[in-house]
Coordinates of N, CA, C and O in Angstrom, one line a residue:
X145 N 95.2 87.5 102.9 CA 96.2 88.1 103.7 C 95.7 89.5 104.1 O 95.1 90.2 103.4
X146 N 96.1 89.8 105.4 CA 95.7 91.1 106.0 C 96.9 91.9 106.5 O 97.8 91.3 107.0
X147 N 96.9 93.2 106.3 CA 98.0 94.0 106.7 C 97.3 95.1 107.7 O 96.3 95.7 107.3
X148 N 97.9 95.3 108.8 CA 97.4 96.2 109.8 C 98.5 97.3 110.1 O 99.7 97.0 110.1
X149 N 98.0 98.5 110.3 CA 98.9 99.6 110.6 C 98.4 100.3 111.8 O 97.1 100.6 111.9
X150 N 99.2 100.7 112.7 CA 98.9 101.5 113.9 C 99.8 102.7 114.0 O 101.0 102.5 113.9
X151 N 99.2 103.8 114.2 CA 100.0 105.0 114.4 C 99.7 105.5 115.8 O 98.5 105.7 116.1
X152 N 100.7 105.7 116.6 CA 100.5 106.1 118.0 C 101.1 107.5 118.2 O 102.2 107.8 117.9
X153 N 100.3 108.4 118.8 CA 100.8 109.7 119.1 C 101.2 109.7 120.6 O 100.3 109.4 121.5
X154 N 102.4 110.1 120.9 CA 103.0 110.0 122.2 C 103.4 111.3 122.8 O 104.0 112.1 122.0
X155 N 103.2 111.5 124.0 CA 103.8 112.6 124.8 C 104.9 112.0 125.7 O 104.7 111.1 126.4
X156 N 106.1 112.6 125.5 CA 107.2 112.1 126.3 C 107.3 112.9 127.6 O 106.9 114.0 127.7
X157 N 108.0 112.3 128.6 CA 108.1 112.9 129.9 C 109.0 114.1 129.9 O 109.0 114.9 129.0
X158 N 109.9 114.1 130.9 CA 110.8 115.3 131.1 C 112.0 115.2 130.1 O 113.1 114.8 130.4
X159 N 111.7 115.7 128.8 CA 112.7 115.6 127.8 C 113.0 117.1 127.3 O 112.1 117.9 127.1
X160 N 114.3 117.4 127.2 CA 114.7 118.8 126.9 C 115.5 118.9 125.6 O 115.9 120.0 125.3
X161 N 115.8 117.8 125.0 CA 116.5 117.8 123.7 C 116.1 116.6 122.8 O 115.5 115.7 123.3
X162 N 116.5 116.8 121.5 CA 116.2 115.7 120.6 C 117.0 114.4 120.9 O 116.5 113.3 120.7
X163 N 118.2 114.6 121.5 CA 119.0 113.5 121.9 C 118.3 112.7 123.0 O 118.3 111.5 123.0
X164 N 117.8 113.4 124.0 CA 117.0 112.7 125.1 C 115.8 112.0 124.5 O 115.4 110.9 124.9
X165 N 115.1 112.7 123.5 CA 114.0 112.0 122.9 C 114.3 110.7 122.2 O 113.7 109.7 122.4
X166 N 115.4 110.8 121.5 CA 115.9 109.5 120.8 C 116.2 108.4 121.8 O 115.9 107.3 121.5
X167 N 116.8 108.8 122.9 CA 117.1 107.8 123.9 C 115.9 107.2 124.6 O 116.0 106.1 125.1
X168 N 114.7 107.8 124.5 CA 113.5 107.2 124.9 C 112.8 106.4 123.8 O 112.2 105.3 124.1
X169 N 112.7 107.0 122.6 CA 111.9 106.4 121.6 C 112.6 105.1 121.0 O 111.9 104.1 120.7
X170 N 113.9 105.2 120.8 CA 114.6 104.1 120.1 C 114.4 102.7 120.9 O 114.1 101.7 120.2
X171 N 114.6 102.7 122.2 CA 114.3 101.4 122.9 C 112.9 100.9 122.8 O 112.7 99.7 122.7
X172 N 111.9 101.8 122.7 CA 110.5 101.4 122.6 C 110.3 100.8 121.2 O 109.7 99.7 121.1
X173 N 110.8 101.4 120.2 CA 110.7 100.9 118.8 C 111.4 99.5 118.7 O 110.8 98.6 118.2
X174 N 112.5 99.4 119.3 CA 113.3 98.2 119.3 C 112.5 97.1 120.0 O 112.5 95.9 119.6
X175 N 111.9 97.4 121.2 CA 111.1 96.4 121.9 C 109.9 95.9 121.1 O 109.6 94.8 121.1
X176 N 109.2 96.9 120.5 CA 108.1 96.5 119.6 C 108.5 95.5 118.6 O 107.9 94.5 118.3
X177 N 109.6 95.8 117.9 CA 110.1 94.9 116.8 C 110.5 93.5 117.4 O 110.1 92.5 116.8
X178 N 111.2 93.5 118.5 CA 111.7 92.3 119.0 C 110.6 91.4 119.6 O 110.5 90.2 119.3
X179 N 109.7 92.0 120.4 CA 108.7 91.3 121.1 C 107.6 90.8 120.2 O 107.1 89.7 120.4
X180 N 107.2 91.6 119.2 CA 106.0 91.2 118.4 C 106.3 91.0 116.9 O 105.4 90.7 116.1
X181 N 107.6 91.0 116.5 CA 108.0 90.8 115.1 C 107.2 91.6 114.1 O 106.6 91.2 113.2
X182 N 107.1 92.9 114.4 CA 106.4 93.9 113.6 C 107.5 94.9 113.0 O 108.6 94.9 113.4
X183 N 107.0 95.6 112.0 CA 107.8 96.7 111.5 C 107.4 97.9 112.3 O 106.2 98.2 112.5
X184 N 108.4 98.6 112.9 CA 108.1 99.8 113.7 C 109.1 100.9 113.5 O 110.3 100.5 113.3
X185 N 108.7 102.1 113.6 CA 109.6 103.2 113.4 C 109.0 104.5 113.9 O 107.7 104.6 114.1
X186 N 109.8 105.5 114.2 CA 109.3 106.8 114.5 C 108.9 107.4 113.2 O 109.8 107.5 112.3
X187 N 107.7 107.9 113.1 CA 107.2 108.3 111.8 C 106.7 109.8 111.7 O 106.4 110.3 110.7
X188 N 106.7 110.5 112.8 CA 106.3 111.8 112.8 C 106.8 112.6 114.0 O 107.3 112.0 115.0
X189 N 106.5 113.9 114.0 CA 106.9 114.8 115.1 C 108.4 114.7 115.4 O 108.8 114.8 116.5
X190 N 109.2 114.5 114.4 CA 110.7 114.2 114.6 C 111.4 115.5 115.1 O 112.5 115.3 115.6
X191 N 110.9 116.7 114.9 CA 111.6 117.9 115.3 C 111.0 118.4 116.6 O 111.5 119.5 117.0
X192 N 110.1 117.8 117.2 CA 109.6 118.2 118.5 C 110.2 117.4 119.7 O 110.3 116.2 119.6
X193 N 110.5 118.1 120.8 CA 111.2 117.4 121.9 C 110.3 116.4 122.6 O 110.8 115.4 123.0
X194 N 109.1 116.8 122.9 CA 108.3 116.1 123.8 C 107.2 115.3 123.1 O 106.3 114.7 123.8
X195 N 107.1 115.3 121.8 CA 106.1 114.5 121.1 C 106.8 113.6 120.1 O 107.9 113.8 119.6
X196 N 106.1 112.4 119.9 CA 106.6 111.4 119.0 C 105.4 110.7 118.4 O 104.4 110.5 119.0
X197 N 105.6 110.3 117.1 CA 104.6 109.4 116.5 C 105.4 108.2 116.1 O 106.4 108.2 115.5
X198 N 104.8 107.0 116.6 CA 105.4 105.7 116.3 C 104.4 105.0 115.4 O 103.2 104.9 115.7
X199 N 104.9 104.4 114.3 CA 104.1 103.6 113.4 C 104.5 102.1 113.5 O 105.7 101.8 113.7
X200 N 103.5 101.3 113.5 CA 103.7 99.8 113.6 C 102.9 99.2 112.4 O 101.8 99.6 112.2
X201 N 103.5 98.2 111.8 CA 102.8 97.4 110.7 C 103.0 96.0 110.9 O 104.1 95.5 111.4
X202 N 102.0 95.2 110.6 CA 102.1 93.7 110.7 C 101.2 93.1 109.6 O 100.3 93.7 109.1
X203 N 101.6 91.8 109.3 CA 100.9 91.1 108.3 C 100.5 89.7 108.9 O 101.3 89.1 109.6
X204 N 99.3 89.2 108.6 CA 98.8 87.9 109.1 C 97.8 87.3 108.1 O 97.3 88.0 107.2
X205 N 97.5 86.1 108.3 CA 96.5 85.4 107.5 C 95.1 85.8 107.7 O 94.3 85.6 106.9
X206 N 94.8 86.3 108.9 CA 93.4 86.7 109.2 C 93.4 88.0 110.0 O 94.4 88.4 110.7
X207 N 92.3 88.7 109.9 CA 92.1 90.0 110.5 C 92.2 89.9 112.0 O 92.8 90.9 112.7
X208 N 91.8 88.9 112.6 CA 91.8 88.7 114.1 C 93.2 88.7 114.6 O 93.5 89.4 115.6
X209 N 94.1 88.0 113.9 CA 95.5 88.0 114.3 C 96.2 89.3 114.2 O 96.9 89.8 115.1
X210 N 95.9 90.1 113.2 CA 96.4 91.4 113.0 C 95.9 92.3 114.2 O 96.7 93.0 114.8
X211 N 94.6 92.2 114.5 CA 94.1 93.0 115.6 C 94.7 92.6 116.9 O 95.0 93.5 117.7
X212 N 95.0 91.4 117.2 CA 95.6 90.9 118.4 C 97.1 91.5 118.6 O 97.5 92.0 119.6
X213 N 97.8 91.5 117.5 CA 99.2 92.0 117.5 C 99.2 93.5 117.7 O 99.9 94.1 118.5
X214 N 98.3 94.2 117.0 CA 98.2 95.7 117.2 C 97.7 96.0 118.6 O 98.2 97.0 119.2
X215 N 96.8 95.3 119.2 CA 96.3 95.5 120.5 C 97.5 95.3 121.5 O 97.7 96.1 122.4
X216 N 98.3 94.3 121.3 CA 99.5 94.1 122.2 C 100.5 95.2 122.1 O 101.0 95.7 123.1
X217 N 100.7 95.7 120.9 CA 101.6 96.8 120.7 C 101.1 98.1 121.4 O 101.8 98.8 122.0
X218 N 99.8 98.3 121.3 CA 99.2 99.5 121.9 C 99.3 99.4 123.4 O 99.6 100.3 124.1
X219 N 99.1 98.2 124.0 CA 99.2 98.0 125.4 C 100.6 98.2 125.9 O 100.8 98.9 126.9
X220 N 101.6 97.8 125.1 CA 103.0 98.0 125.5 C 103.3 99.5 125.6 O 103.9 100.0 126.5
X221 N 102.8 100.3 124.6 CA 103.0 101.7 124.6 C 102.3 102.4 125.7 O 102.8 103.3 126.4
X222 N 101.1 101.9 126.1 CA 100.3 102.5 127.1 C 100.9 102.2 128.5 O 100.8 103.0 129.5
X223 N 101.6 101.1 128.6 CA 102.2 100.7 129.9 C 103.6 101.3 130.2 O 104.1 101.2 131.3
X224 N 104.2 102.0 129.3 CA 105.5 102.6 129.5 C 105.4 103.8 130.3 O 104.7 104.7 130.0
X225 N 106.0 103.9 131.5 CA 105.9 105.0 132.4 C 106.4 106.3 131.9 O 106.0 107.4 132.3
X226 N 107.4 106.2 131.0 CA 108.0 107.5 130.5 C 107.3 108.1 129.3 O 107.6 109.2 128.8
X227 N 106.2 107.4 128.9 CA 105.4 107.8 127.7 C 103.9 108.0 128.2 O 103.4 107.3 129.0
X228 N 103.2 108.9 127.5 CA 101.8 109.0 127.6 C 101.2 108.8 126.3 O 101.6 109.5 125.3
X229 N 100.4 107.8 126.1 CA 99.7 107.5 124.9 C 98.6 108.4 124.7 O 97.6 108.3 125.4
X230 N 98.7 109.4 123.8 CA 97.6 110.4 123.6 C 96.5 109.9 122.7 O 95.3 110.0 123.0
X231 N 96.8 109.2 121.6 CA 95.8 108.7 120.7 C 96.5 107.6 119.8 O 97.7 107.6 119.6
X232 N 95.6 106.8 119.1 CA 96.1 105.9 118.1 C 95.1 105.9 116.9 O 94.0 106.3 117.1
X233 N 95.7 105.5 115.8 CA 94.9 105.4 114.6 C 95.2 104.0 114.0 O 96.4 103.7 113.8
X234 N 94.2 103.3 113.6 CA 94.4 101.9 113.0 C 93.9 101.9 111.6 O 92.9 102.5 111.3
X235 N 94.5 101.1 110.8 CA 94.0 100.8 109.4 C 94.2 99.3 109.2 O 95.2 98.7 109.6
X236 N 93.3 98.7 108.5 CA 93.3 97.3 108.2 C 93.1 97.2 106.6 O 92.2 97.7 106.1
X237 N 94.1 96.5 106.0 CA 94.0 96.3 104.6 C 93.9 94.8 104.3 O 94.5 94.0 105.0
X238 N 93.2 94.5 103.2 CA 93.0 93.1 102.8 C 93.5 92.9 101.4 O 93.3 93.9 100.6
X239 N 93.9 91.8 101.0 CA 94.3 91.5 99.6 C 93.0 91.6 98.7 O 93.1 91.7 97.5
X240 N 91.8 91.5 99.3 CA 90.6 91.5 98.6 C 90.1 93.0 98.3 O 89.2 93.2 97.6
X241 N 90.8 93.9 99.0 CA 90.5 95.4 98.8 C 90.8 95.8 97.3 O 91.8 95.4 96.8
X242 N 89.9 96.5 96.8 CA 90.2 97.0 95.4 C 90.5 98.4 95.3 O 90.1 99.2 96.1

């Protein structure tokens, strides 16, 4: 069994309040969950108006499937016009890891 995690650092568009930020980030997180059956949440930069960190996690039987799901999530984030994907960080864990 393999578990993969993706952390995406995002720059938001014309946002002037935390309320506006939530109105952009929540639908993106919901779409990630719905479309790819992953665990997703805003995980950082919660007090900054124009920055957000979104975390995504998935589990699969092989590493290739985990990679494909995380690739698709990253593409979705990169294609959103209201967001700029600044960077991503990935981790892959296996049940064989000690």
